[in-house]
GROMACS .gro file of C-alpha atoms in nm:
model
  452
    1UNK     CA    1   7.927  -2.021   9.804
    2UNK     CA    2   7.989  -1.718   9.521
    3UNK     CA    3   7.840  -1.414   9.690
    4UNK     CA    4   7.549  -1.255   9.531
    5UNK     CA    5   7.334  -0.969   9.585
    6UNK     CA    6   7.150  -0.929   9.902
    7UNK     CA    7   6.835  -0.949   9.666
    8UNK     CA    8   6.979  -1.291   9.521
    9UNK     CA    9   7.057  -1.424   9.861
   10UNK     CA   10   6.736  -1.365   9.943
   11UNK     CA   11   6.521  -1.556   9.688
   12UNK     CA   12   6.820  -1.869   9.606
   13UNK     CA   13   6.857  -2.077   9.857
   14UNK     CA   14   7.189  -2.241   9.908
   15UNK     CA   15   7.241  -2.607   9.734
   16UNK     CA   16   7.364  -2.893   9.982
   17UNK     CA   17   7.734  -2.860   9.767
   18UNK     CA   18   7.697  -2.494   9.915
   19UNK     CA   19   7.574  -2.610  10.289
   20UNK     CA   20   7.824  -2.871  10.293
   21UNK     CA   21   8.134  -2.594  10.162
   22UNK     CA   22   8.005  -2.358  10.502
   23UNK     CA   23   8.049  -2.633  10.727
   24UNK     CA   24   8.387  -2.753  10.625
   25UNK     CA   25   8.492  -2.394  10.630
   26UNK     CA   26   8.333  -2.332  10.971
   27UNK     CA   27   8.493  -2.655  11.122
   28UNK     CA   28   8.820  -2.539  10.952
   29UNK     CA   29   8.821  -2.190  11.141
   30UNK     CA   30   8.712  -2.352  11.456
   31UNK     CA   31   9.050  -2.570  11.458
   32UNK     CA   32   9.238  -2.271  11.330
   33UNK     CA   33   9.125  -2.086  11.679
   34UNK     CA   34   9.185  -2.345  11.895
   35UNK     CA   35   9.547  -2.440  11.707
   36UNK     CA   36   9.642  -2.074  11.861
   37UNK     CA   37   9.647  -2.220  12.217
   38UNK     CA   38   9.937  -2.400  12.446
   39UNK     CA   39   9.856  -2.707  12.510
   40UNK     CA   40   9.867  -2.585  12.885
   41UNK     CA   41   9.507  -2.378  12.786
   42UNK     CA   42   9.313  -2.694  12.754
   43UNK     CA   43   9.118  -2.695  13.112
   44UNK     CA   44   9.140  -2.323  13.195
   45UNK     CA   45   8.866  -2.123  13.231
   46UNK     CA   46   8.933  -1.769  13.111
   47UNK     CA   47   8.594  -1.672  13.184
   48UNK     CA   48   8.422  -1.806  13.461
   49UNK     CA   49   8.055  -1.767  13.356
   50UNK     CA   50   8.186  -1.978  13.057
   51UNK     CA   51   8.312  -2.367  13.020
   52UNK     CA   52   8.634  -2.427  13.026
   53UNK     CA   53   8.797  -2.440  12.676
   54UNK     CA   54   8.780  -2.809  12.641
   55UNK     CA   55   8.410  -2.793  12.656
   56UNK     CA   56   8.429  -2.584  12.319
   57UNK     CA   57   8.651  -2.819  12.127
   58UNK     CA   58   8.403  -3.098  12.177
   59UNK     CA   59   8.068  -2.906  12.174
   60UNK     CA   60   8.072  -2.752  11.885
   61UNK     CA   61   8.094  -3.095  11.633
   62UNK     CA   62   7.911  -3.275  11.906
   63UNK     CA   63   7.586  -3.024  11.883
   64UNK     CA   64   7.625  -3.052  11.531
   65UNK     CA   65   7.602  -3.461  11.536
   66UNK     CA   66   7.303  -3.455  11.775
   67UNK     CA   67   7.139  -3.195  11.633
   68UNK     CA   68   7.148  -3.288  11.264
   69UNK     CA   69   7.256  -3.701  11.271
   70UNK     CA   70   7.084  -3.806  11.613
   71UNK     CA   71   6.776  -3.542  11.611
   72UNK     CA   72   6.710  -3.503  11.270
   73UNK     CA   73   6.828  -3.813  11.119
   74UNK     CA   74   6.798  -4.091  11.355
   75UNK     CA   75   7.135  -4.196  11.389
   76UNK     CA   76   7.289  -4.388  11.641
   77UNK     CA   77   7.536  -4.273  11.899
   78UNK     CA   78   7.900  -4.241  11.921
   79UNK     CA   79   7.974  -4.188  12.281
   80UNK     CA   80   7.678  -4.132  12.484
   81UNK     CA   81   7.828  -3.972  12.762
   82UNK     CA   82   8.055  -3.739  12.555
   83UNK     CA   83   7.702  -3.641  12.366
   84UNK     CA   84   7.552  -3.493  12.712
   85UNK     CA   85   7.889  -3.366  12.831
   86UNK     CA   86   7.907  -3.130  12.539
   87UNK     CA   87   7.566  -3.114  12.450
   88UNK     CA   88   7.496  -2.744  12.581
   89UNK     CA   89   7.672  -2.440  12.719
   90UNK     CA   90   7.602  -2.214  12.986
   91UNK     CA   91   7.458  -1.905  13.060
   92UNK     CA   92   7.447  -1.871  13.442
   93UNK     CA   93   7.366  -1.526  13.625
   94UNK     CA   94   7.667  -1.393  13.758
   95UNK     CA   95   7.650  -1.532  14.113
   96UNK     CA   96   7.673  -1.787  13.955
   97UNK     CA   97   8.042  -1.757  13.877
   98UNK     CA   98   8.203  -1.829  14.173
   99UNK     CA   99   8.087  -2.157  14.219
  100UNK     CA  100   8.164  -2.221  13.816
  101UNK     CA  101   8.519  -2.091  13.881
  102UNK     CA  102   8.614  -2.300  14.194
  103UNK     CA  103   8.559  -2.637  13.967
  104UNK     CA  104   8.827  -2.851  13.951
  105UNK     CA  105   8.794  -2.883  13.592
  106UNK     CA  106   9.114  -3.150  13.553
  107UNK     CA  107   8.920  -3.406  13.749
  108UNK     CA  108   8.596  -3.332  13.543
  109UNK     CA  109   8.683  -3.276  13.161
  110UNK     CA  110   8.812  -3.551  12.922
  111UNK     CA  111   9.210  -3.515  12.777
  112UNK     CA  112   9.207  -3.314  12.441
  113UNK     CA  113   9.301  -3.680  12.284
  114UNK     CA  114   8.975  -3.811  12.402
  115UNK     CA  115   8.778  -3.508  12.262
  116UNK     CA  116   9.005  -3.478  11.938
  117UNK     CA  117   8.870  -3.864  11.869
  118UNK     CA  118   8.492  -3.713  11.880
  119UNK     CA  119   8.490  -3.457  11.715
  120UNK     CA  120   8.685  -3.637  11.414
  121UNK     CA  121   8.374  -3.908  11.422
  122UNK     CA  122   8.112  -3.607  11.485
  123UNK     CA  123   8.288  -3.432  11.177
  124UNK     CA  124   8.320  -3.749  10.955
  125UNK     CA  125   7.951  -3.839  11.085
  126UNK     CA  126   7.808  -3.501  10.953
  127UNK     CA  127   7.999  -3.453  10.654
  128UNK     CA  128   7.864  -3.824  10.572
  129UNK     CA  129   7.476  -3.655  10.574
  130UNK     CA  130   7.546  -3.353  10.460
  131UNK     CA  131   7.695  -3.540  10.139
  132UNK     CA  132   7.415  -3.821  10.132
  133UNK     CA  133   7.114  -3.760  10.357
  134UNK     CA  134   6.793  -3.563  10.238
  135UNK     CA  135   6.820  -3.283  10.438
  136UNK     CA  136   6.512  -3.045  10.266
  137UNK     CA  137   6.185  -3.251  10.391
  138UNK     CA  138   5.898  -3.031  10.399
  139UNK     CA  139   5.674  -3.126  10.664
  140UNK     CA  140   5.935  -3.239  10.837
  141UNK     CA  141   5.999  -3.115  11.191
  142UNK     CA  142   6.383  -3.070  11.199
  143UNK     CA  143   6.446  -3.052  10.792
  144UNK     CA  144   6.162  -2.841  10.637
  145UNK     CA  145   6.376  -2.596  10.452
  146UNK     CA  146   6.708  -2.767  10.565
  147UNK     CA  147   6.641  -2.595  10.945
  148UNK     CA  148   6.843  -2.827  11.116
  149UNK     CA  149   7.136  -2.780  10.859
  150UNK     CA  150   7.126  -2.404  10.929
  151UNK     CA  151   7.123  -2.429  11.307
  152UNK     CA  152   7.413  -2.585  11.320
  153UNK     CA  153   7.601  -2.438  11.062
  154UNK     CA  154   7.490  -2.061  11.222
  155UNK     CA  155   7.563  -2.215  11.581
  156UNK     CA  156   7.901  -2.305  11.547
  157UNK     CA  157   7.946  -1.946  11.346
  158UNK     CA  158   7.827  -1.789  11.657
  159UNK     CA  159   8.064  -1.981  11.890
  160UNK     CA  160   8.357  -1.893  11.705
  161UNK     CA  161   8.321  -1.496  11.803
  162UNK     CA  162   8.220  -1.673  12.183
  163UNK     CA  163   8.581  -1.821  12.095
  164UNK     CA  164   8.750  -1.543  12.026
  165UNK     CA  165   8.666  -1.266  12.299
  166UNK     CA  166   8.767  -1.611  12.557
  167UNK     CA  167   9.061  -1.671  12.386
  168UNK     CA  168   9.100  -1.273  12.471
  169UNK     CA  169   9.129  -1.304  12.830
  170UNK     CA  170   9.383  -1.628  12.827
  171UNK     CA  171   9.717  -1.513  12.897
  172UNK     CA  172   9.934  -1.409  12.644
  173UNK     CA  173  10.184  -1.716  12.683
  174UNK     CA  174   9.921  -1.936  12.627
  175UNK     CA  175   9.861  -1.828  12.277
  176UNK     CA  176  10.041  -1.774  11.931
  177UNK     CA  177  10.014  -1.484  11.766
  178UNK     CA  178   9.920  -1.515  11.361
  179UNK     CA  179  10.247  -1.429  11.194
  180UNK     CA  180  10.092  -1.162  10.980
  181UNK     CA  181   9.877  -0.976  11.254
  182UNK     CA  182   9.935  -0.584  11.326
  183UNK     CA  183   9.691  -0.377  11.504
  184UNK     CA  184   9.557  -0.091  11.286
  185UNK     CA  185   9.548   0.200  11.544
  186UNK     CA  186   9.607   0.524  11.336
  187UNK     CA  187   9.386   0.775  11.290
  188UNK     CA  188   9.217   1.049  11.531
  189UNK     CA  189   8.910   1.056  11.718
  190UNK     CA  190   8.644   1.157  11.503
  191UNK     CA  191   8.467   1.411  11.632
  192UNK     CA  192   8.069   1.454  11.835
  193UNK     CA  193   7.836   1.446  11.532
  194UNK     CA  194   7.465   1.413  11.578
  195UNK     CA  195   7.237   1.320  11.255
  196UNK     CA  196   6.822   1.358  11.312
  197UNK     CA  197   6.651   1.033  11.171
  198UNK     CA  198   6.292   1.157  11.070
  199UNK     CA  199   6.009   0.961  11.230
  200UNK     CA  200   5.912   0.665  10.980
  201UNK     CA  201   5.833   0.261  10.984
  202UNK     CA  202   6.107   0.013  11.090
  203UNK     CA  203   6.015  -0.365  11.021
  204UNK     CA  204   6.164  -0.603  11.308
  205UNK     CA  205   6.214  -0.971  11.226
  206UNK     CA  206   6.090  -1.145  10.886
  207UNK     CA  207   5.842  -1.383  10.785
  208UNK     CA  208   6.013  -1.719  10.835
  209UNK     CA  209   5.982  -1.801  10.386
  210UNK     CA  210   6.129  -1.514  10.301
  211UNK     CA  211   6.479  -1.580  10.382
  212UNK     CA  212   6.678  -1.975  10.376
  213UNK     CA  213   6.689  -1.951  10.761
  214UNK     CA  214   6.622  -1.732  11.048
  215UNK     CA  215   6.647  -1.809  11.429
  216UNK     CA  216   6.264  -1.830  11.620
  217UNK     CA  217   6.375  -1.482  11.766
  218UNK     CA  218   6.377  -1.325  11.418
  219UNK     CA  219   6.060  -1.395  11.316
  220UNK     CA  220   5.758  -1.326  11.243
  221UNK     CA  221   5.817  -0.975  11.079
  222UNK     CA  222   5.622  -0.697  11.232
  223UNK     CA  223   5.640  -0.336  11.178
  224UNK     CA  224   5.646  -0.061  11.435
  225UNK     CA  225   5.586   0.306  11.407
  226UNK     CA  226   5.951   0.523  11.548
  227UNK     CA  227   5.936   0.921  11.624
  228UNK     CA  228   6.223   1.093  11.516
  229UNK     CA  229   6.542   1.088  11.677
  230UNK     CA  230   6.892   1.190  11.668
  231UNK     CA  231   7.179   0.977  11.687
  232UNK     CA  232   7.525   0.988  11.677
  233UNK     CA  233   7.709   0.950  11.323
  234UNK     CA  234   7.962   0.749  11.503
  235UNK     CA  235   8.025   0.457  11.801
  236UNK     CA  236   8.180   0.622  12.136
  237UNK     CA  237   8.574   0.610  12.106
  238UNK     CA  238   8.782   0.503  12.340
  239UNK     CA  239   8.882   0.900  12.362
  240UNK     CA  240   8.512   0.987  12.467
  241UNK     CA  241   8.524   0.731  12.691
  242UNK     CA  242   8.816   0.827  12.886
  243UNK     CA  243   8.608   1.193  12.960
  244UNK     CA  244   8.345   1.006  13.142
  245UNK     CA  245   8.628   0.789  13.309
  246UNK     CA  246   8.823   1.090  13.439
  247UNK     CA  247   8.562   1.293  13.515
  248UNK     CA  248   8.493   1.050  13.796
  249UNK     CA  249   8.220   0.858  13.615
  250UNK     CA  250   8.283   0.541  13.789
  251UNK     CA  251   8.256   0.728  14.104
  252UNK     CA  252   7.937   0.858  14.090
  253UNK     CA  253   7.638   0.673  14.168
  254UNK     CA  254   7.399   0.967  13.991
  255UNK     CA  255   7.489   0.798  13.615
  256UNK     CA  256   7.421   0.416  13.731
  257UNK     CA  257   7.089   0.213  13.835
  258UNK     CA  258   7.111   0.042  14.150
  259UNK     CA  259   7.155  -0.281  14.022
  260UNK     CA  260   7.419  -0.149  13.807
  261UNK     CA  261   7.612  -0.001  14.094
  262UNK     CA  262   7.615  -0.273  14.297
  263UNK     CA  263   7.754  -0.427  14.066
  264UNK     CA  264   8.002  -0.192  13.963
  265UNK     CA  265   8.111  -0.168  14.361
  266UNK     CA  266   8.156  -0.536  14.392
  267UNK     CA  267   8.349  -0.553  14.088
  268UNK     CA  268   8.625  -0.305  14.217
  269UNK     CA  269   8.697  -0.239  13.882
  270UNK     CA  270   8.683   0.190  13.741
  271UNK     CA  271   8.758   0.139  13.371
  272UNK     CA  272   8.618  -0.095  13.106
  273UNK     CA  273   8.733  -0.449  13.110
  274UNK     CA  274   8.946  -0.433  12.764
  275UNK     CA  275   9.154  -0.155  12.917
  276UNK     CA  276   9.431  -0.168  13.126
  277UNK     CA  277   9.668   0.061  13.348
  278UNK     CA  278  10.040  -0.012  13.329
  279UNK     CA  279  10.310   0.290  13.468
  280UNK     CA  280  10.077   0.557  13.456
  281UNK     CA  281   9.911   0.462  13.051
  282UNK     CA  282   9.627   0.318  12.921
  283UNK     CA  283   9.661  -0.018  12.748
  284UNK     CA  284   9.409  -0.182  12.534
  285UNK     CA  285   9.456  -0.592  12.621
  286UNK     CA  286   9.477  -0.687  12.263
  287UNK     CA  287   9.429  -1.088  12.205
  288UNK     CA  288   9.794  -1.124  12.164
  289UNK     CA  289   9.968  -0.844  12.388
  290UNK     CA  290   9.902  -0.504  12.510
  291UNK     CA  291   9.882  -0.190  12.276
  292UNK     CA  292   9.848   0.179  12.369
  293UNK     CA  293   9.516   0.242  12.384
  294UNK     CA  294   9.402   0.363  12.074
  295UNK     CA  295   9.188   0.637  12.110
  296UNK     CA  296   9.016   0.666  11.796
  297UNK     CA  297   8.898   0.273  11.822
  298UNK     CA  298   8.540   0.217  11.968
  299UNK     CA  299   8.497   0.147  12.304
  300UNK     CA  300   8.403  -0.176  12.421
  301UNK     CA  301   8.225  -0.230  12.738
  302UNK     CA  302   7.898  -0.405  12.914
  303UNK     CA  303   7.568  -0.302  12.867
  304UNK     CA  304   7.562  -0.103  13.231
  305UNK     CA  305   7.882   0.116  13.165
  306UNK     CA  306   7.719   0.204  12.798
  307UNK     CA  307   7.406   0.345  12.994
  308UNK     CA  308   7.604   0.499  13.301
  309UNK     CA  309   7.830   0.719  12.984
  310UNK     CA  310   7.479   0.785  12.797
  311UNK     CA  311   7.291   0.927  13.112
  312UNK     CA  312   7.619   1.160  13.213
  313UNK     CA  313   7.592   1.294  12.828
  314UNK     CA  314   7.204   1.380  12.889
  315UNK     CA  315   7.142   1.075  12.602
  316UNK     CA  316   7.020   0.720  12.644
  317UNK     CA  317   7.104   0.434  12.466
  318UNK     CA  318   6.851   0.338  12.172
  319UNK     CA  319   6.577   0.086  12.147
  320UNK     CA  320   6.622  -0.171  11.866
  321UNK     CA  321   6.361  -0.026  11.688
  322UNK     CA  322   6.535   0.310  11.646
  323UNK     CA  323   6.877   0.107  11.557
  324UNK     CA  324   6.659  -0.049  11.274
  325UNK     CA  325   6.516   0.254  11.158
  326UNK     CA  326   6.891   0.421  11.166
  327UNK     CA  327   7.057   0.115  11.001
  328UNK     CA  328   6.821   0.030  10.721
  329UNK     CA  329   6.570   0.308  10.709
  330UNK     CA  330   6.566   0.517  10.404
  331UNK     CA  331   6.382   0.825  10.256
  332UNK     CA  332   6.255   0.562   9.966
  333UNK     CA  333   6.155   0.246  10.208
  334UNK     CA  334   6.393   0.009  10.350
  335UNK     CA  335   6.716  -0.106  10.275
  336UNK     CA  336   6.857  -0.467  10.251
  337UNK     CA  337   7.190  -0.320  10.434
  338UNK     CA  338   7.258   0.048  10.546
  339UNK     CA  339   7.432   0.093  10.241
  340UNK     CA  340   7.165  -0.031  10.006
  341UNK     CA  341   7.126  -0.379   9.799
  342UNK     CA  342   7.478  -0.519   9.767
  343UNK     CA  343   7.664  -0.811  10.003
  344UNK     CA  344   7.860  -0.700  10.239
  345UNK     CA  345   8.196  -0.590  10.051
  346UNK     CA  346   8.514  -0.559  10.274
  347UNK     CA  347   8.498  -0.176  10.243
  348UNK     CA  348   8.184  -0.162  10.430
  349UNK     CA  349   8.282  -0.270  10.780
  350UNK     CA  350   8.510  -0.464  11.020
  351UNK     CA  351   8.318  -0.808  10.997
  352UNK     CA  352   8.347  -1.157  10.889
  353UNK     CA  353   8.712  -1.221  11.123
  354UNK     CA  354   8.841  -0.923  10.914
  355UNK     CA  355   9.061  -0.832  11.187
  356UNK     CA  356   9.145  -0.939  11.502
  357UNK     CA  357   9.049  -0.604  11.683
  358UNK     CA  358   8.858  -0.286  11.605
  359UNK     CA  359   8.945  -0.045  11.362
  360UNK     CA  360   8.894   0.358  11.382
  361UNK     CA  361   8.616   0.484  11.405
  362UNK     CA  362   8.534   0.654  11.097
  363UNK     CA  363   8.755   0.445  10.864
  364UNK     CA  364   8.475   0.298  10.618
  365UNK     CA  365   8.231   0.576  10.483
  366UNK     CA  366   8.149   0.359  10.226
  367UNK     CA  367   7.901   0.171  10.531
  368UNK     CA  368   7.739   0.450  10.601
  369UNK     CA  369   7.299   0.452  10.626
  370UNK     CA  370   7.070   0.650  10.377
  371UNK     CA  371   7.139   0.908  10.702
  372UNK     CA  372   7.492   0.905  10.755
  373UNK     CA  373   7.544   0.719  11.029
  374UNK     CA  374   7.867   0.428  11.038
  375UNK     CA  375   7.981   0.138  11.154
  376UNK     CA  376   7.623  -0.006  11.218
  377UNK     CA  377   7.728  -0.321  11.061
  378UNK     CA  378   8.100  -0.417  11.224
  379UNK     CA  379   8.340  -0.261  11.408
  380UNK     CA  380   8.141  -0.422  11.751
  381UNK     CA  381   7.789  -0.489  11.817
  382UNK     CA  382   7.596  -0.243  11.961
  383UNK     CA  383   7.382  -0.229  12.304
  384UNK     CA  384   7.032  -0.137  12.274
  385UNK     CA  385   6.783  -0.084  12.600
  386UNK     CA  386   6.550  -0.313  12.449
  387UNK     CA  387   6.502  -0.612  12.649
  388UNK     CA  388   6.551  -0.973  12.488
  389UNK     CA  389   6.156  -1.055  12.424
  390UNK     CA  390   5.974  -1.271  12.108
  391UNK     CA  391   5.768  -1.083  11.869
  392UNK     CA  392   5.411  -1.146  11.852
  393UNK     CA  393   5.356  -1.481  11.677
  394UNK     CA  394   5.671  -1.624  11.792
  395UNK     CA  395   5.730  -1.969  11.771
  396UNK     CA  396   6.010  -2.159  11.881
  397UNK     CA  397   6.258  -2.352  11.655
  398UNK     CA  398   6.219  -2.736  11.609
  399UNK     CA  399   6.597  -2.813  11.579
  400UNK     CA  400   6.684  -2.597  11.899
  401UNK     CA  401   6.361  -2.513  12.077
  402UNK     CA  402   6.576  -2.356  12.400
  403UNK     CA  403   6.794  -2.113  12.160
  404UNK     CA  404   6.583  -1.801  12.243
  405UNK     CA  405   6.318  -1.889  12.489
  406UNK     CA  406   6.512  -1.961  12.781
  407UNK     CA  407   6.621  -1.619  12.738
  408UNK     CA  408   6.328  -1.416  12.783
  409UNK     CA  409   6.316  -1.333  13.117
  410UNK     CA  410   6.373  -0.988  13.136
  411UNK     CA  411   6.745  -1.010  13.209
  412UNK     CA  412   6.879  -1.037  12.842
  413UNK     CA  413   6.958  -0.719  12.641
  414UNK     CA  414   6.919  -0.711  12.234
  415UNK     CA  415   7.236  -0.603  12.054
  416UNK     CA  416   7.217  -0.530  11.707
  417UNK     CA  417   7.460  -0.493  11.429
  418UNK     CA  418   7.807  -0.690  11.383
  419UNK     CA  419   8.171  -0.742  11.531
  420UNK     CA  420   8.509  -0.818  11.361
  421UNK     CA  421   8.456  -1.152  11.467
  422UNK     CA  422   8.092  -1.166  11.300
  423UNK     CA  423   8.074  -1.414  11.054
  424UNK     CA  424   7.929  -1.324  10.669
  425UNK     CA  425   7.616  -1.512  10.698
  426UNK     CA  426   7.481  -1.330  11.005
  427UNK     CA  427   7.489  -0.987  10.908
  428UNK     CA  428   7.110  -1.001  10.812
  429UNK     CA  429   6.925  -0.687  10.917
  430UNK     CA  430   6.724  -0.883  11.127
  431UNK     CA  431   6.997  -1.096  11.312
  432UNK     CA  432   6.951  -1.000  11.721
  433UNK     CA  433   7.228  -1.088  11.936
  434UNK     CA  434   7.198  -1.034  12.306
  435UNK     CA  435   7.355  -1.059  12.659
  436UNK     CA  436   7.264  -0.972  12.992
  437UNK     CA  437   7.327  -0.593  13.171
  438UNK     CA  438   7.694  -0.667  13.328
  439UNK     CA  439   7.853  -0.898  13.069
  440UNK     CA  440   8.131  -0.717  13.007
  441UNK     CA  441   8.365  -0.987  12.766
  442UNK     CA  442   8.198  -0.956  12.454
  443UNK     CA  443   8.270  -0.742  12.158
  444UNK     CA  444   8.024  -0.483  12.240
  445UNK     CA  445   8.020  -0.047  12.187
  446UNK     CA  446   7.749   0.187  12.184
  447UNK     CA  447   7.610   0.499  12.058
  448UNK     CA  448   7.358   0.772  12.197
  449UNK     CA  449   7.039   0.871  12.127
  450UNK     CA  450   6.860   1.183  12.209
  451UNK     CA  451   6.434   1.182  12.165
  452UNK     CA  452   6.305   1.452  11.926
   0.00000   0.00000   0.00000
């Protein structure tokens, strides 16, 4: 689909030659990720509050075919038991994971022959309605406005970042490098800057007509009044970081909830899960081998160790109301993107699977809000203390009526903003991503607010 103005994107709505170009692109990048892997990766289980990667290879076309061809369409079935095995993934608390981990996932999973086979029938099966079907009904439960079309083509966007930071903690022998990838690491830290955001309006969600799709969780647009803050121009670096680490951070039970240092004890683990200590250095466990940690990257870590780091600066972390009103506030109103009206252009972030890995902090001005501040949009999603919670009026989706509600129950935390491995069509303003507290695998940094 050509890229047009935010504006444009807005008001056209993609034809079916345009919905059917995302999906082949999306199924295309899905095999590219799992091509990376030994064959030896098929039942493992690099995280253990996820399913192993088989589950992935088959789930994603197989939620597309029930969703859209079973659901929406009425068609029949391929392989009823395959269907249910892949139907849905998991999102267990984390005593949850032992029990997930001590699986004997050989006896339980199909081969990768058996799931290659369905997902070439889910594919061929989809591709067939999204060529021929009428998939804009209005009225319709599951097609008004093509929903079903866009929940699965978002879903399977969405998985392939879930891909990604798993694929990050497989061993290295179990996966092939690209032949063109290099780590960008140069450049310094950038320095402590804080930039004051006056007090103003910041509009969370959007009427559901005003944009070709949103999830249930993004909508209804309401508007909520923000004092003025300060925040920092840039995401904590790996360099800031490493203060709070050695000056005993992870020691200290003064910067950490209880909950949070419970969980920290029982972890047994003092530094963020993407580094690593080898000889005496610090290592950042890149996807395909170990680089020296680069200071001047953004640090990624859970939602517990951001909050720990923002009480021991005499900050906090902000709400997603203030992350709205420093992203796409403006002296004049709000903005479509914190750089103003136009799609996202490479120069404006680390986005769209622009990079395996972070880049420095600090290397694309051109991003920056009306205020100043970077990297709100790329470079890695960004913890907010605002619990996971509907706005008023909220109404859950047709095509996927468990995507958001089964999520607020206090334990979720909204992250806002964008990773490298964010695809294009997400990085609406009001797109809300979340996780719980101690999740520490995903492609997550932080910043610090101050009140006042």
């Amino acid at each position: 689909m050509t890229r047009l103005s935010s504006t444009d994107v807005r008001a056209v709505r993609p034809s079916p030659a345009d919905l059917l170009a995302r999906y082949r692109r999306n199924r295309a990048r899905s095999r590219e990720l799992f091509a990376l892997l030994a064959d030896e990766a098929h039942c493992s289980q690099p995280i253990a509050l996820r399913h192993p990667v088989v589950f992935y290879e088959g789930h994603l076309p197989g939620f597309s075919f029930n969703t859209l061809v079973k659901k929406a369409l009425g068609g029949a079935s391929i392989d009823a038991r395959l269907e249910s095995l892949f139907a849905r993934g998991i999102d267990p608390p984390e005593s949850g994971a032992a029990q997930l981990a001590a699986r004997d996932v050989r006896e339980e999973w199909p081969s990768r022959e058996v799931v290659r086979a369905f997902a070439a029938e889910a594919d061929r099966l989809v591709i067939d309605a999204l060529e021929h079907a009428d998939l804009d009904r209005p009225g319709h439960p599951l097609l008004d406005r093509s929903e079903a079309v866009f929940a699965i083509l978002e879903h399977e966007e969405m998985h392939q970042e879930t891909l990604r930071y798993m694929w990050h903690r497989l061993p290295f022998a179990q996966k092939a490098a690209p032949a063109d990838y290099v780590p960008r690491t140069e450049g310094a830290p950038v320095p402590a800057e804080w930039i004051r955001v006056p007090a103003g309006r910041a509009t969370l969600g959007v009427d559901r007509n005003a944009i070709p799709f949103g999830w249930d969780n993004e909508c209804p647009a309401c508007s909520v009044d923000v004092p003025a803050f300060s925040i920092e121009r840039h995401d904590v670096t790996n360099a800031r970081f490493l203060e709070f680490l050695e000056a005993g951070g992870y020691r200290d039970p003064r910067w950490w909830t209880e909950d949070d240092w419970r969980w920290i004890q029982a972890e047994a683990r003092p530094h963020p899960l993407f580094w690593e200590r080898v000889e005496g250095a610090w290592f950042w466990r890149g996807m395909f081998a170990p680089v020296p940690l680069p200071a001047s990257w953004p640090v990624y870590v859970s939602f517990a160790e951001a909050a720990a780091y923002a009480r021991w600066r005499g900050a906090r972390l902000p709400t997603e109301a203030e992350f709205q009103r420093a992203a796409y506030g403006s002296p004049d109103g709000e903005r479509e993107y914190p750089w103003g009206r136009d799609a996202p252009p490479a120069r404006h972030g680390v986005f769209d699977f622009a990079s395996w890995d972070p880049e420095p902090a600090g290397s694309h001005p051109d991003g920056a809000s009306a205020w100043g501040v970077e990297d709100l949009v790329g470079n890695g999603w960004e913890w907010t203390s605002s619990a996971f919670a509907p706005f008023p009026g909220f109404r859950a989706i047709a095509s996927y009526p468990e995507y958001s509600a089964d999520f607020f129950d206090g334990q979720h935390v909204v992250m806002k903003g964008a990773s490298p491995a964010t695809a294009y069509d997400l990085l609406r303003p009001t797109f809300r991503n979340w996780f719980r507290k101690h999740y520490p695998y995903v492609y997550a940094t932080f910043r610090c607010v101050r009140s006042g």
